[in-house]
PDB file of C-alpha atoms in Angstrom:
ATOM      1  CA  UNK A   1       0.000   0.000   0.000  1.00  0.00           C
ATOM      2  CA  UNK A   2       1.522   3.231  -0.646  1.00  0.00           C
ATOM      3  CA  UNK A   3       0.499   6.222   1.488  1.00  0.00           C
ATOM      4  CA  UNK A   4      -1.308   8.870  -0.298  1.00  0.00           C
ATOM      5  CA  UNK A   5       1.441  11.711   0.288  1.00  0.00           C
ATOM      6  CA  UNK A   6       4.851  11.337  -1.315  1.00  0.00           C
ATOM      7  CA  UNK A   7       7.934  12.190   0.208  1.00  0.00           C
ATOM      8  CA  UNK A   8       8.293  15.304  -2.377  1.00  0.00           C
ATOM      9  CA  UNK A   9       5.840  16.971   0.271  1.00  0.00           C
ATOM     10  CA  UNK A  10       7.827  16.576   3.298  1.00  0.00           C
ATOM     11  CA  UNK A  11      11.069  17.647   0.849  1.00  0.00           C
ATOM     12  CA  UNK A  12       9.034  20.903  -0.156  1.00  0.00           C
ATOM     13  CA  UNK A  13       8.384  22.206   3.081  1.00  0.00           C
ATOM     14  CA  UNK A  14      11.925  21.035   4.651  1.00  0.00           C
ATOM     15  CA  UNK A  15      13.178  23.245   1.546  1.00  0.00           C
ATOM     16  CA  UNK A  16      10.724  26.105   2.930  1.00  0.00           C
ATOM     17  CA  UNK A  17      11.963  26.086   6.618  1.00  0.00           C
ATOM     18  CA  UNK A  18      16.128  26.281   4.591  1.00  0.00           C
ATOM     19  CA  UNK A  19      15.146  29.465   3.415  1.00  0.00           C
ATOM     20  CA  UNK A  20      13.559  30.886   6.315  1.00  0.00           C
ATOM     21  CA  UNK A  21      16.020  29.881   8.324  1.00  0.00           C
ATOM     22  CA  UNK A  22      18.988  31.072   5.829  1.00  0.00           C
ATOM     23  CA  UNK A  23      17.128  34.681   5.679  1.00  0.00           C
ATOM     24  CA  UNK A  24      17.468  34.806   9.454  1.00  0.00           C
ATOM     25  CA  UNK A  25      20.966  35.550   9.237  1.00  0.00           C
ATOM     26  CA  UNK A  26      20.450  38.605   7.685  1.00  0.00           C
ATOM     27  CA  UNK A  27      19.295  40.244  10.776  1.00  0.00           C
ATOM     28  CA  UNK A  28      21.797  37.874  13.166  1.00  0.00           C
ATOM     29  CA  UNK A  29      22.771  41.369  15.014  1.00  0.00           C
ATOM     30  CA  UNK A  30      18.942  41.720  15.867  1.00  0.00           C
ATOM     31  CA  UNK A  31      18.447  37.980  16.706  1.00  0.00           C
ATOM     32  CA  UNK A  32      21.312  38.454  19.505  1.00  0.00           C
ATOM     33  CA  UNK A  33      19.493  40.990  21.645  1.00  0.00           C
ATOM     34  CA  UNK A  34      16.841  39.578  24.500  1.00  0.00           C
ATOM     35  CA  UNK A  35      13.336  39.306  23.095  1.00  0.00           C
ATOM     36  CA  UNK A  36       9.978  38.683  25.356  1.00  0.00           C
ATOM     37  CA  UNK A  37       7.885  35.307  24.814  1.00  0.00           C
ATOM     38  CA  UNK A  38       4.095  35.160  24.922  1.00  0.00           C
ATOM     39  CA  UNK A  39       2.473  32.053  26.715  1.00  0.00           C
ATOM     40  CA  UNK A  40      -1.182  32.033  26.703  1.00  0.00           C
ATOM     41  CA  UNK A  41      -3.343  29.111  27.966  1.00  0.00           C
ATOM     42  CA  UNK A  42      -7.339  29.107  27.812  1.00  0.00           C
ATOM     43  CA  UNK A  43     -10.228  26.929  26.673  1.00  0.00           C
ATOM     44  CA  UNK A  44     -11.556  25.821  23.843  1.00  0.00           C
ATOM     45  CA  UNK A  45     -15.158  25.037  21.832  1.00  0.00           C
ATOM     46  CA  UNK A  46     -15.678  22.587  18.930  1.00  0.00           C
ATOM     47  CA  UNK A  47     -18.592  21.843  16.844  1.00  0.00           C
ATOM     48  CA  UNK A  48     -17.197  18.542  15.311  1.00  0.00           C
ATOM     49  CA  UNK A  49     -18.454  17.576  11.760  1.00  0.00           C
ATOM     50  CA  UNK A  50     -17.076  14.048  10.484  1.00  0.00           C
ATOM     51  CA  UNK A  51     -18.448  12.488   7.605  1.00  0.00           C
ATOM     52  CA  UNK A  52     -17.380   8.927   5.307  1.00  0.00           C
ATOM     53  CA  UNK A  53     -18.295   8.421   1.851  1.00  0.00           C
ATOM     54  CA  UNK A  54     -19.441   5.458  -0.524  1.00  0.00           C
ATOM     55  CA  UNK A  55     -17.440   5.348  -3.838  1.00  0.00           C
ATOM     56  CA  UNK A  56     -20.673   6.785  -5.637  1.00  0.00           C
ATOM     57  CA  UNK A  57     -20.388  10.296  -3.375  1.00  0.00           C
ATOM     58  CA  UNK A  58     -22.935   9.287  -1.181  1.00  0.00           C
ATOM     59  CA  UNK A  59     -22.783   9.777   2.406  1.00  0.00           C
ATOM     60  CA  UNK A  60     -21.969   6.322   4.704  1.00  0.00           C
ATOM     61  CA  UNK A  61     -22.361   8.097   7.831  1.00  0.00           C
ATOM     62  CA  UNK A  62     -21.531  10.927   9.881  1.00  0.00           C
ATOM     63  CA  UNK A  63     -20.557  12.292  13.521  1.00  0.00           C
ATOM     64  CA  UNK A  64     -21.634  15.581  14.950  1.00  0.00           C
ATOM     65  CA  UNK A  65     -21.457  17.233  18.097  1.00  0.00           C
ATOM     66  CA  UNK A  66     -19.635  19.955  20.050  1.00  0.00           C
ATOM     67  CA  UNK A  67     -16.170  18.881  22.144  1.00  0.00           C
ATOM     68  CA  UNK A  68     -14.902  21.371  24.943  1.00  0.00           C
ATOM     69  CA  UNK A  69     -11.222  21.515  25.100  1.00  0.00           C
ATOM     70  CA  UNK A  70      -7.552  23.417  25.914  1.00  0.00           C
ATOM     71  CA  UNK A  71      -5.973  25.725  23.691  1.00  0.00           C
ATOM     72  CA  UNK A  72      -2.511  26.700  24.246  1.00  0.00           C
ATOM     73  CA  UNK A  73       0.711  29.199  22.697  1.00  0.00           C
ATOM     74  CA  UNK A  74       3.675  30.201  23.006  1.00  0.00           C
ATOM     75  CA  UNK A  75       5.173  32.509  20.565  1.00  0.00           C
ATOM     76  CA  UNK A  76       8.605  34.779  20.416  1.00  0.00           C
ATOM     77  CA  UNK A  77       9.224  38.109  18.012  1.00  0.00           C
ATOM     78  CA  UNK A  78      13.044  38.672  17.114  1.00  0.00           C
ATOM     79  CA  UNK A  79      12.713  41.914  14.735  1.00  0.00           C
ATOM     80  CA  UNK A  80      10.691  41.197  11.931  1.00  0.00           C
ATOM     81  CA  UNK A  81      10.637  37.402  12.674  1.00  0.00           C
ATOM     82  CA  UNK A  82       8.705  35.582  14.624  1.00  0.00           C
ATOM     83  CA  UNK A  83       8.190  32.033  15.836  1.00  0.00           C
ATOM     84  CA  UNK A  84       5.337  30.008  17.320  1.00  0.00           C
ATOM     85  CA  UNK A  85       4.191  26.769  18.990  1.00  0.00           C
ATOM     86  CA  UNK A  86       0.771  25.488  19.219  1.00  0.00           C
ATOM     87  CA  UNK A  87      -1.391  23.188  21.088  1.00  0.00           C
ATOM     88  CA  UNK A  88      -4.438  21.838  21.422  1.00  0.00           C
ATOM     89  CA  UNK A  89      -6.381  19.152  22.750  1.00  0.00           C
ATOM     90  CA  UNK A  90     -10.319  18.539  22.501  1.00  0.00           C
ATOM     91  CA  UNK A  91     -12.270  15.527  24.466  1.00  0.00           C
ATOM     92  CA  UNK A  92     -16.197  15.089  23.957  1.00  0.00           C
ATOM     93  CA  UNK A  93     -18.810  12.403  22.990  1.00  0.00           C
ATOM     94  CA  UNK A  94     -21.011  13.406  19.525  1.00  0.00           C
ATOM     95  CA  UNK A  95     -23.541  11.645  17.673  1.00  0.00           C
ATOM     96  CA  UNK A  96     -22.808   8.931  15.308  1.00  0.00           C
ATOM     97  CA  UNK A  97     -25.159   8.051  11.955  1.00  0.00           C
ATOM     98  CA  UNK A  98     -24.543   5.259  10.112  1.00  0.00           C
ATOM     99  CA  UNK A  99     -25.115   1.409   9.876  1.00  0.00           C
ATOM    100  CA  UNK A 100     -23.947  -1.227  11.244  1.00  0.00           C
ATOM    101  CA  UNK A 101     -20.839  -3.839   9.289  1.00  0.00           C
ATOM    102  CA  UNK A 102     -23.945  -5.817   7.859  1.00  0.00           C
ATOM    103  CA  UNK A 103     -25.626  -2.292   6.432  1.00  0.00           C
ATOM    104  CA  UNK A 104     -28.354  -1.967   8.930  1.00  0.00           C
ATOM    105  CA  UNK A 105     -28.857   1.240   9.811  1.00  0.00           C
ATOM    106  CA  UNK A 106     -27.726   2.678  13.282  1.00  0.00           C
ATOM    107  CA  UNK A 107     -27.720   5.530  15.785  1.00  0.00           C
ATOM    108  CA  UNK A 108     -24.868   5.433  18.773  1.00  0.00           C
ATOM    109  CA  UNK A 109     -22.502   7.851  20.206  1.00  0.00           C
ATOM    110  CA  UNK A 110     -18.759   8.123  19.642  1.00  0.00           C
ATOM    111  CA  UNK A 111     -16.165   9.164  21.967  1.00  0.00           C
ATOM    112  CA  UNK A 112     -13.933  11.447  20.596  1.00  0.00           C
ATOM    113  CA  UNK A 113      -9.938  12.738  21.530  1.00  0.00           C
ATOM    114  CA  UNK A 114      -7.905  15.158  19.382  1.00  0.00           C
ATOM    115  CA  UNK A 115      -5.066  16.402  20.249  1.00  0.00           C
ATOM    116  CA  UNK A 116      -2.596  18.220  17.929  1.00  0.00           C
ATOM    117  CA  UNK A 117       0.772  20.603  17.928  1.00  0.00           C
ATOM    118  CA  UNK A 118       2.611  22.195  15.645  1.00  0.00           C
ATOM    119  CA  UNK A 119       5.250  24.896  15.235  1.00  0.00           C
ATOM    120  CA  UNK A 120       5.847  27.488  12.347  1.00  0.00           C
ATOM    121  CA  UNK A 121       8.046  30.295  11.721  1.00  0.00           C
ATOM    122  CA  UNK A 122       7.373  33.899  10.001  1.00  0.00           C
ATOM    123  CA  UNK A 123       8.442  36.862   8.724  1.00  0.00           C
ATOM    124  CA  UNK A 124       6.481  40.267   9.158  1.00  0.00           C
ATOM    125  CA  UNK A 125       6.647  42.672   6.113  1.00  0.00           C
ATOM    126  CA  UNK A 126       5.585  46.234   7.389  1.00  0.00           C
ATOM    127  CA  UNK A 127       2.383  47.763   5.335  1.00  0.00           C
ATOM    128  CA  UNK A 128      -1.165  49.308   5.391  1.00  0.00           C
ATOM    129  CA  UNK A 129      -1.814  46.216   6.525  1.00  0.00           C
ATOM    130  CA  UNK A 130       1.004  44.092   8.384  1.00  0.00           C
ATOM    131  CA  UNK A 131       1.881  40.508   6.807  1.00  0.00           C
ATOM    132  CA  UNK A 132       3.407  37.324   7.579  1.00  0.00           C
ATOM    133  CA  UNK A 133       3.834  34.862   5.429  1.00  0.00           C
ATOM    134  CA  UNK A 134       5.039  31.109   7.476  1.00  0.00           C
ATOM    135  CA  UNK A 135       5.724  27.840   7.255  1.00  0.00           C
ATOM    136  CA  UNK A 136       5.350  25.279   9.665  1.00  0.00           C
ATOM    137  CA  UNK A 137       5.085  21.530  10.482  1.00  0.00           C
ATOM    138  CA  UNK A 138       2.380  19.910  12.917  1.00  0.00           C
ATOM    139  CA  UNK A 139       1.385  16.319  14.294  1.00  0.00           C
ATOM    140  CA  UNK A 140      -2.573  15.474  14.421  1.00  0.00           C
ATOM    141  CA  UNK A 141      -3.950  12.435  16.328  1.00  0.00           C
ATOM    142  CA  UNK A 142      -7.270  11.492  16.396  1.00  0.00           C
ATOM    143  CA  UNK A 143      -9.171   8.511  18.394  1.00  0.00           C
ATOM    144  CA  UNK A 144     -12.103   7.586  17.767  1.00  0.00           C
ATOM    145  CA  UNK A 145     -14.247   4.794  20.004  1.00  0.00           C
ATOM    146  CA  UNK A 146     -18.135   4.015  18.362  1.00  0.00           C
ATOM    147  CA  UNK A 147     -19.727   3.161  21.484  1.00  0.00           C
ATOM    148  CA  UNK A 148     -21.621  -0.041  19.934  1.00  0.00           C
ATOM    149  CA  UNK A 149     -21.540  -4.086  20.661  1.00  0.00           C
ATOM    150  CA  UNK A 150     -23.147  -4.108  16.741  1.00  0.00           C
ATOM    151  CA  UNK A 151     -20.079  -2.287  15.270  1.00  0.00           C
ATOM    152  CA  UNK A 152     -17.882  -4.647  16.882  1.00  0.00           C
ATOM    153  CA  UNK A 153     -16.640  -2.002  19.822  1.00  0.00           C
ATOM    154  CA  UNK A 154     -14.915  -0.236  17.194  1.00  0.00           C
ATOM    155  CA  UNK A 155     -11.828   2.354  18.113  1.00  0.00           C
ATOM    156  CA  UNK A 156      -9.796   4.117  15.570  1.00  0.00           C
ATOM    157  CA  UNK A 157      -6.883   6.403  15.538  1.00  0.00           C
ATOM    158  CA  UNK A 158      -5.747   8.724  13.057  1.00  0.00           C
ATOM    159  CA  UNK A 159      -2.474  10.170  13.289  1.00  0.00           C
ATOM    160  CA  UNK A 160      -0.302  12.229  10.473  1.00  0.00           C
ATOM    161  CA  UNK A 161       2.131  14.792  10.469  1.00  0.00           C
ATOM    162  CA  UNK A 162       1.052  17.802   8.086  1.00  0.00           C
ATOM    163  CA  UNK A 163       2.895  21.314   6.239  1.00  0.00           C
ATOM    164  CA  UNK A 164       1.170  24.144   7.352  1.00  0.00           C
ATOM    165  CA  UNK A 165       1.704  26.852   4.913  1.00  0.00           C
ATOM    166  CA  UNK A 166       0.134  30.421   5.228  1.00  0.00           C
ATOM    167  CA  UNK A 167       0.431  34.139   6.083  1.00  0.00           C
ATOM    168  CA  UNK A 168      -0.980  36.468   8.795  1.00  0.00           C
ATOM    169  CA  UNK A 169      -2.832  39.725   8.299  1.00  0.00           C
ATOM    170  CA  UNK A 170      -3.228  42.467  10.744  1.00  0.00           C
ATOM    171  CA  UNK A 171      -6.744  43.492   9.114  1.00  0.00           C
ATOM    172  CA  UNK A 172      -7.386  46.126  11.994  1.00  0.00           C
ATOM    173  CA  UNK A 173      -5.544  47.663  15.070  1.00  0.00           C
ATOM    174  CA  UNK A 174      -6.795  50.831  17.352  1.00  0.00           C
ATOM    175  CA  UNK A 175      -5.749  51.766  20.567  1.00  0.00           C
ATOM    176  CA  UNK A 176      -5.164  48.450  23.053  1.00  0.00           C
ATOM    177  CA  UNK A 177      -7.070  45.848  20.396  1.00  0.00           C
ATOM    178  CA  UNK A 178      -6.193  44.288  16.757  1.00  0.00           C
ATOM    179  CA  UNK A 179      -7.238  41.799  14.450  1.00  0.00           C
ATOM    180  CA  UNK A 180      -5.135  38.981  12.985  1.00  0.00           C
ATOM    181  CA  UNK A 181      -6.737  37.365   9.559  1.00  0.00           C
ATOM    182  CA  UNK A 182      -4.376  34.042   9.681  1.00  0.00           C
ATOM    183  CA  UNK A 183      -5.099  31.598   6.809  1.00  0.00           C
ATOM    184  CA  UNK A 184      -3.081  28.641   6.135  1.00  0.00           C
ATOM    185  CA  UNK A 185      -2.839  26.040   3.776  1.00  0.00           C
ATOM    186  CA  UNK A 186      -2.961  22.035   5.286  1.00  0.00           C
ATOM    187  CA  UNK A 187      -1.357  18.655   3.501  1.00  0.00           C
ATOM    188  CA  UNK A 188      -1.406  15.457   5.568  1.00  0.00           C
ATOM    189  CA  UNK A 189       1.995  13.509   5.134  1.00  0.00           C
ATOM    190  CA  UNK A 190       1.503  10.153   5.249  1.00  0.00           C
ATOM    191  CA  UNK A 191      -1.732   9.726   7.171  1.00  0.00           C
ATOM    192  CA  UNK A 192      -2.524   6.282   8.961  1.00  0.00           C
ATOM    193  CA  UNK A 193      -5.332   4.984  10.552  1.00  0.00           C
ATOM    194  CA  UNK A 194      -4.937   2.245  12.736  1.00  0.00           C
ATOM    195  CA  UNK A 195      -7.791   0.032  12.729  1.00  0.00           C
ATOM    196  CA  UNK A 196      -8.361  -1.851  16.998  1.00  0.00           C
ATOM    197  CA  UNK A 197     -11.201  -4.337  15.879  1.00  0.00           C
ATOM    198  CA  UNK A 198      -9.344  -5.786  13.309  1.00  0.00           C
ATOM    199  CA  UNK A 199      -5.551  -5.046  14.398  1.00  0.00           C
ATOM    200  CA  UNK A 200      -4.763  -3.652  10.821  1.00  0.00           C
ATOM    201  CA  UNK A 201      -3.340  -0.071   9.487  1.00  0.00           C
ATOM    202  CA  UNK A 202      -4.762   1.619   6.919  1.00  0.00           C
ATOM    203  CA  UNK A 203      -3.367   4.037   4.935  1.00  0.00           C
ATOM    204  CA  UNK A 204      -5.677   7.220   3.129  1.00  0.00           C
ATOM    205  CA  UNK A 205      -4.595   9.446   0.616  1.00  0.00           C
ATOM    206  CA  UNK A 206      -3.507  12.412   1.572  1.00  0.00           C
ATOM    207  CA  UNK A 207      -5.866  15.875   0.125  1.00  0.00           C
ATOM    208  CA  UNK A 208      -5.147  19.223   0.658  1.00  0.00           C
ATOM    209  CA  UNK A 209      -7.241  20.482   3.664  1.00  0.00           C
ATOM    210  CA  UNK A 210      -7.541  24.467   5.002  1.00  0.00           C
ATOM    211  CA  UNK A 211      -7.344  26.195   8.850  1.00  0.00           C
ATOM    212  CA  UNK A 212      -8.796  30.019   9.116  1.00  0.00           C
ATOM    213  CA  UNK A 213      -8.264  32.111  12.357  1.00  0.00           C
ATOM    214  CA  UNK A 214      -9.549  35.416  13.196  1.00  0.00           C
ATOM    215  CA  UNK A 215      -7.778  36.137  16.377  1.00  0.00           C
ATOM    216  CA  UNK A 216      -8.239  39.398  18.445  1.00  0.00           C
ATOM    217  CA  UNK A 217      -5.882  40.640  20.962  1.00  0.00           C
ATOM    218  CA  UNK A 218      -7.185  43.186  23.528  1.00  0.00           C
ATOM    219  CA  UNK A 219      -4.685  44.369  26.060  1.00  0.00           C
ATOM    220  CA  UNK A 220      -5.586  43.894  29.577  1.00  0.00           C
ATOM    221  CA  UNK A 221      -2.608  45.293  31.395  1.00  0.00           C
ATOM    222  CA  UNK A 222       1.171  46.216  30.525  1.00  0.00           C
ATOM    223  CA  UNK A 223       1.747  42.189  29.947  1.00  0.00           C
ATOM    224  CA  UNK A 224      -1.850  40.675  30.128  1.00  0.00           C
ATOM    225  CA  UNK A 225      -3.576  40.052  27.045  1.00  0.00           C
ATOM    226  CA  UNK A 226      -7.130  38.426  26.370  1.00  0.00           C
ATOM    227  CA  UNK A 227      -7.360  36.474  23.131  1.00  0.00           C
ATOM    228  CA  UNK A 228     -10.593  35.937  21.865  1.00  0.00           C
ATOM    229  CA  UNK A 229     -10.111  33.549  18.218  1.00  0.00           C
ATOM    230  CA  UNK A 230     -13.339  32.047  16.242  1.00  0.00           C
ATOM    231  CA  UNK A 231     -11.598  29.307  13.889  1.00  0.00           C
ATOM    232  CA  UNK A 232     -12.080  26.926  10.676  1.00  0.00           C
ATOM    233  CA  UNK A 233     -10.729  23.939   9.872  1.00  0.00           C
ATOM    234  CA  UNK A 234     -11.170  21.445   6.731  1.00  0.00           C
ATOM    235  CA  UNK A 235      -9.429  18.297   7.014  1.00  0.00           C
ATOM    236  CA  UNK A 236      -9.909  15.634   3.754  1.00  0.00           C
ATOM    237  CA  UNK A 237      -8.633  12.222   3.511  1.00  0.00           C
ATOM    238  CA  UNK A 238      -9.085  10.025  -0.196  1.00  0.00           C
ATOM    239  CA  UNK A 239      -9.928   6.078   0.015  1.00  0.00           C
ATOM    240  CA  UNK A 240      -6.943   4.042   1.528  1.00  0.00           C
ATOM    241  CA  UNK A 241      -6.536   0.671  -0.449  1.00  0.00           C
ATOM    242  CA  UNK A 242      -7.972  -2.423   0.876  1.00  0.00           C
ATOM    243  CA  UNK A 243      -6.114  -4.391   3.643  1.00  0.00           C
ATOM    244  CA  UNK A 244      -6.947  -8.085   3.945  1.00  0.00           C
ATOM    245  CA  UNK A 245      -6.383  -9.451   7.680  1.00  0.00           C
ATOM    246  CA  UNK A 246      -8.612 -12.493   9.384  1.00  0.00           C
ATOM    247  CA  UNK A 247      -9.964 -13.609   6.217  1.00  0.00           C
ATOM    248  CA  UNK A 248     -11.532 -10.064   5.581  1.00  0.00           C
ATOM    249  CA  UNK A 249     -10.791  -7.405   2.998  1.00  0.00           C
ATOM    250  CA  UNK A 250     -11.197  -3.871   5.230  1.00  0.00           C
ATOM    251  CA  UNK A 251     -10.221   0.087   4.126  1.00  0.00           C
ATOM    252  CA  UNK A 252     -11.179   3.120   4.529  1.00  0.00           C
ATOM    253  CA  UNK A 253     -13.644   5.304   3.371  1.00  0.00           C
ATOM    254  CA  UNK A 254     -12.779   8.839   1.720  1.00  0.00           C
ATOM    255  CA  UNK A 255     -13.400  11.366   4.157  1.00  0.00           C
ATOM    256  CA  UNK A 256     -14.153  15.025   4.848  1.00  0.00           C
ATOM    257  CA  UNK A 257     -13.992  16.872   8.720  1.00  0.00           C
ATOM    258  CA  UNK A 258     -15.164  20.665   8.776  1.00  0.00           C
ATOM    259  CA  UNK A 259     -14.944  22.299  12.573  1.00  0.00           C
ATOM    260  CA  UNK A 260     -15.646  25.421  13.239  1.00  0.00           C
ATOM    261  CA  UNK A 261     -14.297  26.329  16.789  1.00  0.00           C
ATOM    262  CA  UNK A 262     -13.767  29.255  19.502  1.00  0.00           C
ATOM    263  CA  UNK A 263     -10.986  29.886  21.595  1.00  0.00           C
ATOM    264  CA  UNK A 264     -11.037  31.879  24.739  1.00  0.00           C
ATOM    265  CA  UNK A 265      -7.120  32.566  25.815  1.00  0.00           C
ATOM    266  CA  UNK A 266      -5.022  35.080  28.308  1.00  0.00           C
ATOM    267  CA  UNK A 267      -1.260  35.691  27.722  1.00  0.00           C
ATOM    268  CA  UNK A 268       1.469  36.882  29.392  1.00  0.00           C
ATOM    269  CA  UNK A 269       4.712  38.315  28.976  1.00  0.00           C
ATOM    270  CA  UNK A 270       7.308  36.799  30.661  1.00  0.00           C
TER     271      UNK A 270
END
């Protein structure tokens, strides 16, 4: 089975972070003098949308729900360059629609864990409007336990690494607040899905997916900051080829995920 992102992906953005990196010593003076990190730390909302697809288009079943979870940052600014680590995890029980192995069809509940990180790194170009372009790399894991004797007890975990490519905006600033438009580009590298009830991996193809933040920051005190960020995020995965294990020929569906989300953070600078 051959995963359904090539190593020409992971090659591309490696390339990316090179040049970053190599730009950096441009400003090497700068990057010598002290520069203030920004942890913040908060809570998070998710309303969950997970849906699997027949070969014709048409919809095998779906999961939806909202998850509550933890949302965290930490981010440094040396001159115009900036770099940032992210973190989130999200824990919550949603409803599943579907059918059972033998096509009956069948209402449950599925518990649901995501957790995922990543770090990128940025440049800002000064403007009317303030811009970073970045590149980054993250790790996504996703289990997934259909709470149902008739499906077998079912648990599944997703896990893939994934470029993030994108810029940041500063659409609006004024007095103590501003806006940040972030949009960024996802790719999947080499997503697996592992497979408990019948101890086999899986392996989908990899699709470009998308992640849009608006985030505000309104200043609190000298180095207090409350971050209030709606966000969207589009995950796709294609058909993984069929595995056969205990006499039975499994894979996975294609796949779409669309979650649209709201994060409640404070920072401080330290």
């Amino acid at each position: 089975m051959k995963p359904g992102c090539t190593g020409k992906s992971a090659s591309l953005i490696g390339a990316l972070f090179f040049v970053l990196l190599f730009s950096l010593n441009e400003s090497a003076a700068e990057a010598l003098q002290p520069a203030a990190y920004t942890a913040e730390i908060g809570v998070s909302a998710m309303r969950f949308h997970y849906a699997e697809f027949k070969d014709d288009g048409t919809i095998l079943d779906r999961e939806l729900g909202n998850i509550p979870g933890l949302s965290f940052r930490l981010t440094q600014r040396v001159s115009a360059w900036e770099w940032e680590g992210k973190a989130s995890y999200h824990y919550g029980r949603v409803s599943y629609t579907g059918q059972t192995n033998f096509g009956v069809p069948y209402n449950t509940r599925t518990d649901e864990g995501i957790s995922d990180v990543a770090l990128r790194l940025g440049r800002w170009f000064e403007g009317s409007y303030p811009i970073m372009p970045y590149a980054g790399l993250g790790y996504r894991r996703w289990n997934r336990d259909i709470r149902s004797a008739s499906l077998a007890g079912l648990f599944e975990s997703y896990r893939w690494k994934y470029a993030w490519l994108g810029a940041k905006i500063i659409a609006y600033q004024q007095g103590s607040a501003h806006f940040t438009l972030d949009i960024g580009w996802l790719r999947p590298i080499e997503p697996v899905m592992h497979v408990g009830a019948y101890h086999a991996s899986l392996y989908p193809e990899s699709r470009d997916g998308l992640r849009l933040m608006l985030t505000n920051y309104m200043t609190l005190s000298e180095k207090t900051t409350l971050i209030l960020e709606p966000y969207y995020e589009y995950w796709e995965l294609g058909r993984s080829p069929g595995v056969t294990t205990g006499g039975l020929t499994v894979y996975e569906p294609a796949s779409k995920t669309t979650n649209l989300g709201f994060n409640l953070r404070l920072g401080w600078v330290f």
